[in-house]
Amino acid sequence: MTAPTGTQAVDRAAALLALVVRAEGPRTFTSLVDELGLAKSTTSRLLQALERHRLLLRDRDGAFRPGPLFTLYAARHDPVHDLVDAARSTLQRIGEATAETVNLAVPRGDAVVQVAQVDSTFLLGATNWVGVDVPAHCTALGKVFYAHEALPLPAGPLEQRTPHSRTDPAALRRDLAEVVRRGFAVSREELELGLVAVAAPIRSGDGAVIAAVSVSGPTPRLGDRLERIGKLLVNETATLSAQLGHPPRKEGAA
């Protein structure tokens, strides 16, 4: 068999690199050969090239792990900025589909930090939420993080921002169980009267919830669309999660 050339060689090398980078632990030579179905000689040649360019590193047991260039990149770059860049097209699509305000948020300590926003096309509802500190239990984004244990549940009394805020811990836990069951969270005027929101999680390769996307707007305009938008968010965030290395959910999976 002739050696792969051109884009075929690049594609094969990229596939090998992706398997190692996305793995939870070091990958053996045999496991890489078996998973990709390449000849041993081809696999060995590609792995050597990736090692030479510091993209892969072979440990003392001969297994492969991400190389020094990944460590260097991680040290020089803010992962939040990388996430915002990766999510940009997803946020734009959701904004175009809903015409409402779209936010990307990450969990930090015990708080929700909103890091990017696509504004509503309407004047009413175009609030900029980036950097605004709000109680997480009153927001759809916060509920996503609580439900998936990306944020610790609040230990003290819960703030009542509106008559609809969840201040009873038992009621909040029931709400969070529903978030896990249906795949998205809803906040109905719990943060501010007249404001509703829906949010869905973004997962990393290991399945952890690392961020969430929300759509928010005035109750009269958005209130009867929350279910439909929630399903849209679940689909969009699943696609984005897959791009970040999270395997797609199988049909029939719990």
mmCIF file of C-alpha atoms in Angstrom, residues 28-117:
data_model
loop_
_atom_site.group_PDB
_atom_site.id
_atom_site.type_symbol
_atom_site.label_atom_id
_atom_site.label_comp_id
_atom_site.label_asym_id
_atom_site.label_seq_id
_atom_site.Cartn_x
_atom_site.Cartn_y
_atom_site.Cartn_z
ATOM 1 C CA THR A 28 -2.049 2.892 23.589
ATOM 2 C CA PHE A 29 -0.753 2.297 20.087
ATOM 3 C CA THR A 30 -2.915 -0.826 19.742
ATOM 4 C CA SER A 31 -6.109 0.988 20.763
ATOM 5 C CA LEU A 32 -5.475 3.723 18.192
ATOM 6 C CA VAL A 33 -4.837 1.190 15.423
ATOM 7 C CA ASP A 34 -7.999 -0.728 16.321
ATOM 8 C CA GLU A 35 -10.236 2.352 16.533
ATOM 9 C CA LEU A 36 -9.125 4.007 13.284
ATOM 10 C CA GLY A 37 -8.540 0.809 11.324
ATOM 11 C CA LEU A 38 -5.268 2.036 9.824
ATOM 12 C CA ALA A 39 -2.279 -0.156 9.066
ATOM 13 C CA LYS A 40 0.206 -0.344 11.932
ATOM 14 C CA SER A 41 2.965 1.097 9.746
ATOM 15 C CA THR A 42 0.800 4.074 8.739
ATOM 16 C CA THR A 43 -0.292 4.710 12.309
ATOM 17 C CA SER A 44 3.290 4.546 13.561
ATOM 18 C CA ARG A 45 4.480 6.990 10.893
ATOM 19 C CA LEU A 46 1.750 9.503 11.702
ATOM 20 C CA LEU A 47 2.272 9.247 15.445
ATOM 21 C CA GLN A 48 6.003 9.856 15.019
ATOM 22 C CA ALA A 49 5.272 12.980 12.973
ATOM 23 C CA LEU A 50 2.858 14.273 15.639
ATOM 24 C CA GLU A 51 5.508 13.621 18.301
ATOM 25 C CA ARG A 52 8.172 15.486 16.335
ATOM 26 C CA HIS A 53 5.923 18.525 16.164
ATOM 27 C CA ARG A 54 5.190 18.312 19.929
ATOM 28 C CA LEU A 55 1.496 17.678 19.365
ATOM 29 C CA LEU A 56 1.716 14.274 21.067
ATOM 30 C CA LEU A 57 3.894 12.927 23.843
ATOM 31 C CA ARG A 58 4.698 9.273 24.544
ATOM 32 C CA ASP A 59 4.854 8.437 28.250
ATOM 33 C CA ARG A 60 7.126 5.927 29.995
ATOM 34 C CA ASP A 61 4.655 3.110 29.305
ATOM 35 C CA GLY A 62 4.623 3.903 25.579
ATOM 36 C CA ALA A 63 1.091 5.344 25.590
ATOM 37 C CA PHE A 64 0.242 8.635 23.927
ATOM 38 C CA ARG A 65 -1.064 11.818 25.561
ATOM 39 C CA PRO A 66 -1.427 15.465 24.387
ATOM 40 C CA GLY A 67 1.961 17.072 23.764
ATOM 41 C CA PRO A 68 3.732 20.154 25.131
ATOM 42 C CA LEU A 69 2.132 22.503 22.601
ATOM 43 C CA PHE A 70 -1.253 21.955 24.253
ATOM 44 C CA THR A 71 0.173 22.889 27.647
ATOM 45 C CA LEU A 72 1.776 25.989 26.148
ATOM 46 C CA TYR A 73 -1.505 26.978 24.478
ATOM 47 C CA ALA A 74 -3.458 26.490 27.719
ATOM 48 C CA ALA A 75 -1.001 28.687 29.611
ATOM 49 C CA ARG A 76 -1.252 31.545 27.101
ATOM 50 C CA HIS A 77 -4.977 31.568 26.355
ATOM 51 C CA ASP A 78 -8.063 32.255 28.420
ATOM 52 C CA PRO A 79 -10.361 29.245 27.941
ATOM 53 C CA VAL A 80 -13.405 31.512 28.275
ATOM 54 C CA HIS A 81 -12.298 33.471 25.210
ATOM 55 C CA ASP A 82 -11.869 30.207 23.317
ATOM 56 C CA LEU A 83 -15.355 29.111 24.376
ATOM 57 C CA VAL A 84 -16.858 32.428 23.246
ATOM 58 C CA ASP A 85 -15.175 32.035 19.854
ATOM 59 C CA ALA A 86 -16.397 28.450 19.514
ATOM 60 C CA ALA A 87 -19.953 29.434 20.494
ATOM 61 C CA ARG A 88 -20.227 32.559 18.360
ATOM 62 C CA SER A 89 -21.991 30.987 15.369
ATOM 63 C CA THR A 90 -24.327 29.043 17.684
ATOM 64 C CA LEU A 91 -25.373 32.234 19.486
ATOM 65 C CA GLN A 92 -25.953 33.994 16.174
ATOM 66 C CA ARG A 93 -28.140 31.164 14.857
ATOM 67 C CA ILE A 94 -30.242 31.140 18.017
ATOM 68 C CA GLY A 95 -30.573 34.929 17.876
ATOM 69 C CA GLU A 96 -31.749 34.788 14.264
ATOM 70 C CA ALA A 97 -34.221 31.989 15.020
ATOM 71 C CA THR A 98 -35.771 33.656 18.094
ATOM 72 C CA ALA A 99 -35.150 37.418 17.579
ATOM 73 C CA GLU A 100 -34.610 37.562 21.363
ATOM 74 C CA THR A 101 -31.608 38.208 23.632
ATOM 75 C CA VAL A 102 -29.174 35.264 23.718
ATOM 76 C CA ASN A 103 -26.553 34.860 26.444
ATOM 77 C CA LEU A 104 -23.591 32.575 27.033
ATOM 78 C CA ALA A 105 -22.607 32.042 30.673
ATOM 79 C CA VAL A 106 -20.074 30.023 32.681
ATOM 80 C CA PRO A 107 -20.066 28.972 36.359
ATOM 81 C CA ARG A 108 -17.438 30.651 38.540
ATOM 82 C CA GLY A 109 -17.232 29.810 42.241
ATOM 83 C CA ASP A 110 -20.829 30.165 43.412
ATOM 84 C CA ALA A 111 -21.901 32.646 40.710
ATOM 85 C CA VAL A 112 -23.113 32.735 37.113
ATOM 86 C CA VAL A 113 -20.850 34.846 34.893
ATOM 87 C CA GLN A 114 -22.336 35.966 31.583
ATOM 88 C CA VAL A 115 -19.549 36.248 29.013
ATOM 89 C CA ALA A 116 -21.237 36.929 25.666
ATOM 90 C CA GLN A 117 -24.532 38.234 24.347
#
